[in-house]
C-alpha positions as a printed NumPy array, in Angstrom:
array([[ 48.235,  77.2  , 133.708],
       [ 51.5  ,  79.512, 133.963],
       [ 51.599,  81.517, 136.831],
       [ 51.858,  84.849, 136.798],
       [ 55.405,  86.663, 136.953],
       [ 55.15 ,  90.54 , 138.42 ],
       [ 57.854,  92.267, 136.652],
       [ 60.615,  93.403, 138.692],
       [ 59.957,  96.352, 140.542],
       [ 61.772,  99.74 , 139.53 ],
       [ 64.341, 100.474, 142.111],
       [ 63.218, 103.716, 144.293],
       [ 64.764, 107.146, 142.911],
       [ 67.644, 107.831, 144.635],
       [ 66.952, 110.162, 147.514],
       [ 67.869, 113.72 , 147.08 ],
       [ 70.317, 115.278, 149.705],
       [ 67.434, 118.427, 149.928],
       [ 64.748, 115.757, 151.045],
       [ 63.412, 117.046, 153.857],
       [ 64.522, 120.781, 153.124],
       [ 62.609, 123.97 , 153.509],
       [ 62.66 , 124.965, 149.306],
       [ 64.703, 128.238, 149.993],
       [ 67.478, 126.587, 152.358],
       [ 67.742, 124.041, 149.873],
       [ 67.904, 126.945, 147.306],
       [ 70.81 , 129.185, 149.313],
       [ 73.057, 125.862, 150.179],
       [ 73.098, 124.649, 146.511],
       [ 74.328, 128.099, 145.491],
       [ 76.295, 128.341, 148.44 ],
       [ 78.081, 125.068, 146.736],
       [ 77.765, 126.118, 143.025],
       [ 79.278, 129.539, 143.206],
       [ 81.869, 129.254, 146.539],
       [ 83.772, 132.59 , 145.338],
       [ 79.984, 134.217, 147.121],
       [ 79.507, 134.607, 150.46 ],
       [ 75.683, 133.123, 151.069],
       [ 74.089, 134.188, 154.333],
       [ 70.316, 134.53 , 155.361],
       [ 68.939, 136.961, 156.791],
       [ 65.55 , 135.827, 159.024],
       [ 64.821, 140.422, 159.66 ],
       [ 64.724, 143.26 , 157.711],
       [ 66.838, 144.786, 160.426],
       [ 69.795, 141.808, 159.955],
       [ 69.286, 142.489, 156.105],
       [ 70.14 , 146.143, 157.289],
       [ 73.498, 145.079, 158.942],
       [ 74.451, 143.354, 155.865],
       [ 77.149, 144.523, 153.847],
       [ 76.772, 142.706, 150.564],
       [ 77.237, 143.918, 147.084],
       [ 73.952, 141.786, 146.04 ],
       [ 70.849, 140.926, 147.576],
       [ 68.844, 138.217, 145.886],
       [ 65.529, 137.752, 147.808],
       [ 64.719, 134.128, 147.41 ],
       [ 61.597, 134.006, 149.889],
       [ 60.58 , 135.214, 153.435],
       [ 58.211, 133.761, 155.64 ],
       [ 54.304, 134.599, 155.646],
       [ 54.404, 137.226, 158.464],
       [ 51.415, 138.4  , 160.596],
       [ 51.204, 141.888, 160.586],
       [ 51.261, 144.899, 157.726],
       [ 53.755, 146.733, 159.565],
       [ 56.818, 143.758, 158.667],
       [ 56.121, 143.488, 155.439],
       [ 56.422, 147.519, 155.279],
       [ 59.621, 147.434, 157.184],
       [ 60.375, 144.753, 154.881],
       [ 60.315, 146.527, 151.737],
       [ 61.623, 149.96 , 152.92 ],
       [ 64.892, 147.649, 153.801],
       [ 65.132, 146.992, 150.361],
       [ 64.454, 150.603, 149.035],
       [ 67.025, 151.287, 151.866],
       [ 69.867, 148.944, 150.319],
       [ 69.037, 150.284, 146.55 ],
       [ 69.679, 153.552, 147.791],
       [ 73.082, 152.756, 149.417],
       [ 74.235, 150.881, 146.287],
       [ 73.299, 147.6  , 146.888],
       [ 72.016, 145.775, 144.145],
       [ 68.602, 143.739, 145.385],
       [ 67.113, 141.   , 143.176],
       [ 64.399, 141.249, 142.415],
       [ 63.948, 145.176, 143.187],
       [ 62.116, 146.194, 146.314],
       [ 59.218, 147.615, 144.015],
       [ 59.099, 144.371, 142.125],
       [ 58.571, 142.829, 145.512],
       [ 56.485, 145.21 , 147.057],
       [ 53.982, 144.644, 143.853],
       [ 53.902, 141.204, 143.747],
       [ 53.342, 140.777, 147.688],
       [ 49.851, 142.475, 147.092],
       [ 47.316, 140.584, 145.281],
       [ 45.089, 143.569, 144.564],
       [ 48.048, 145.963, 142.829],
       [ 48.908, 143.253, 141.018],
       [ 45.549, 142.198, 139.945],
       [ 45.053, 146.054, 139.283],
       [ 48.209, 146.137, 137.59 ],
       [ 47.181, 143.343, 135.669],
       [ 43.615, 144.704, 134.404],
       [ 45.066, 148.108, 133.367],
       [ 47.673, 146.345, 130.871],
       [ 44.856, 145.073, 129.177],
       [ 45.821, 141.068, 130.475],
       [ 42.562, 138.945, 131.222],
       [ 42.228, 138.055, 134.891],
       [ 39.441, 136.002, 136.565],
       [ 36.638, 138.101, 138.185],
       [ 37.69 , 139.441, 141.492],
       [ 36.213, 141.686, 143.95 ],
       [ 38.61 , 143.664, 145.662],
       [ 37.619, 145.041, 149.076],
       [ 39.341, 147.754, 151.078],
       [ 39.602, 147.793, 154.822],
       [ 35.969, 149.306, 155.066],
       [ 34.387, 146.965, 153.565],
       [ 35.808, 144.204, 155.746],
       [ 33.415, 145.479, 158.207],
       [ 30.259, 146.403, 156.882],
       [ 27.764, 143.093, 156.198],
       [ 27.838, 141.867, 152.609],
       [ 24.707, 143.549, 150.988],
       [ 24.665, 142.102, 147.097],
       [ 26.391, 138.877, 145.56 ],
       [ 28.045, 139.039, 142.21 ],
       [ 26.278, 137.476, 139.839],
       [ 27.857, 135.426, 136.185],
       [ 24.722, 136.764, 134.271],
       [ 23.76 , 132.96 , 134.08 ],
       [ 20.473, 132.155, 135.068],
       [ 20.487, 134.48 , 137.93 ],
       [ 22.515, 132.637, 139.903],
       [ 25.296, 134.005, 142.003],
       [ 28.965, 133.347, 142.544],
       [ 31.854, 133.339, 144.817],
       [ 34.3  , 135.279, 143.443],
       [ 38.163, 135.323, 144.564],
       [ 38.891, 138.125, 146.638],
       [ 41.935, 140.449, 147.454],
       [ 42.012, 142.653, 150.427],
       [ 43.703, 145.758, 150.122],
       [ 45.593, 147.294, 153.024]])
């Protein structure tokens, strides 16, 4: 009897000098080193964003925040820069769309696009008890749909 030969094992990939990086300050130092002729910053508020003086603002990602109220300081920053000139990437209404599931699953539904079934529920509803399930027309039986809150 021969005995059996494992085959040589693949040497590990080599590791990646963004291992261990948050995605977007990977994202800014690699462009930061692509393109030196820009000046990369980051900007953690909308009030730093404010101070800025750039040409171009490319909005790569911002942390999840807490509250409404940032995210709508957020955006009017960016409406703010467009107005001054600045060119933002992608536009502040771009942003401000995507940000919200329900316009954008509204958005969606009005341009004809199929989306999965979806209740959306406005603030009021939040806090009145569920009275009816949705139902898939299948043997009676009910669903969970996704859900989107509205602000």
């Amino acid at each position: 009897r021969r005995a059996r030969t494992s085959a040589a094992a693949a040497p590990p990939p080599a590791a990646s000098r963004w291992a261990g990086r948050q995605s977007d300050e990977a994202i800014v130092a690699c462009v930061g080193e692509r393109f030196a002729e820009l000046e990369v910053c980051v900007a953690r508020t909308p009030e730093e964003l404010l101070r800025s003086n750039a040409e171009a603002v490319v909005v790569i990602s911002y942390l999840t925040q807490t509250s409404f109220a940032w995210y709508a300081r957020f955006f009017d920053a960016l409406r703010e820069l467009e107005a001054r000139g600045t060119k933002v990437y992608p536009s502040a209404a771009f942003k401000q769309l995507v940000s919200s599931k329900a316009d954008y699953l509204l958005l969606l539904e009005r341009t004809g696009l199929p989306v999965c079934p979806t209740r959306l529920l406005g603030q009021a509803a939040l806090t009145e008890p569920a009275t009816s399930s949705a139902t898939d027309g299948s043997a009676g039986g009910s669903r969970a749909d996704p859900v989107a809150l509205e602000a």
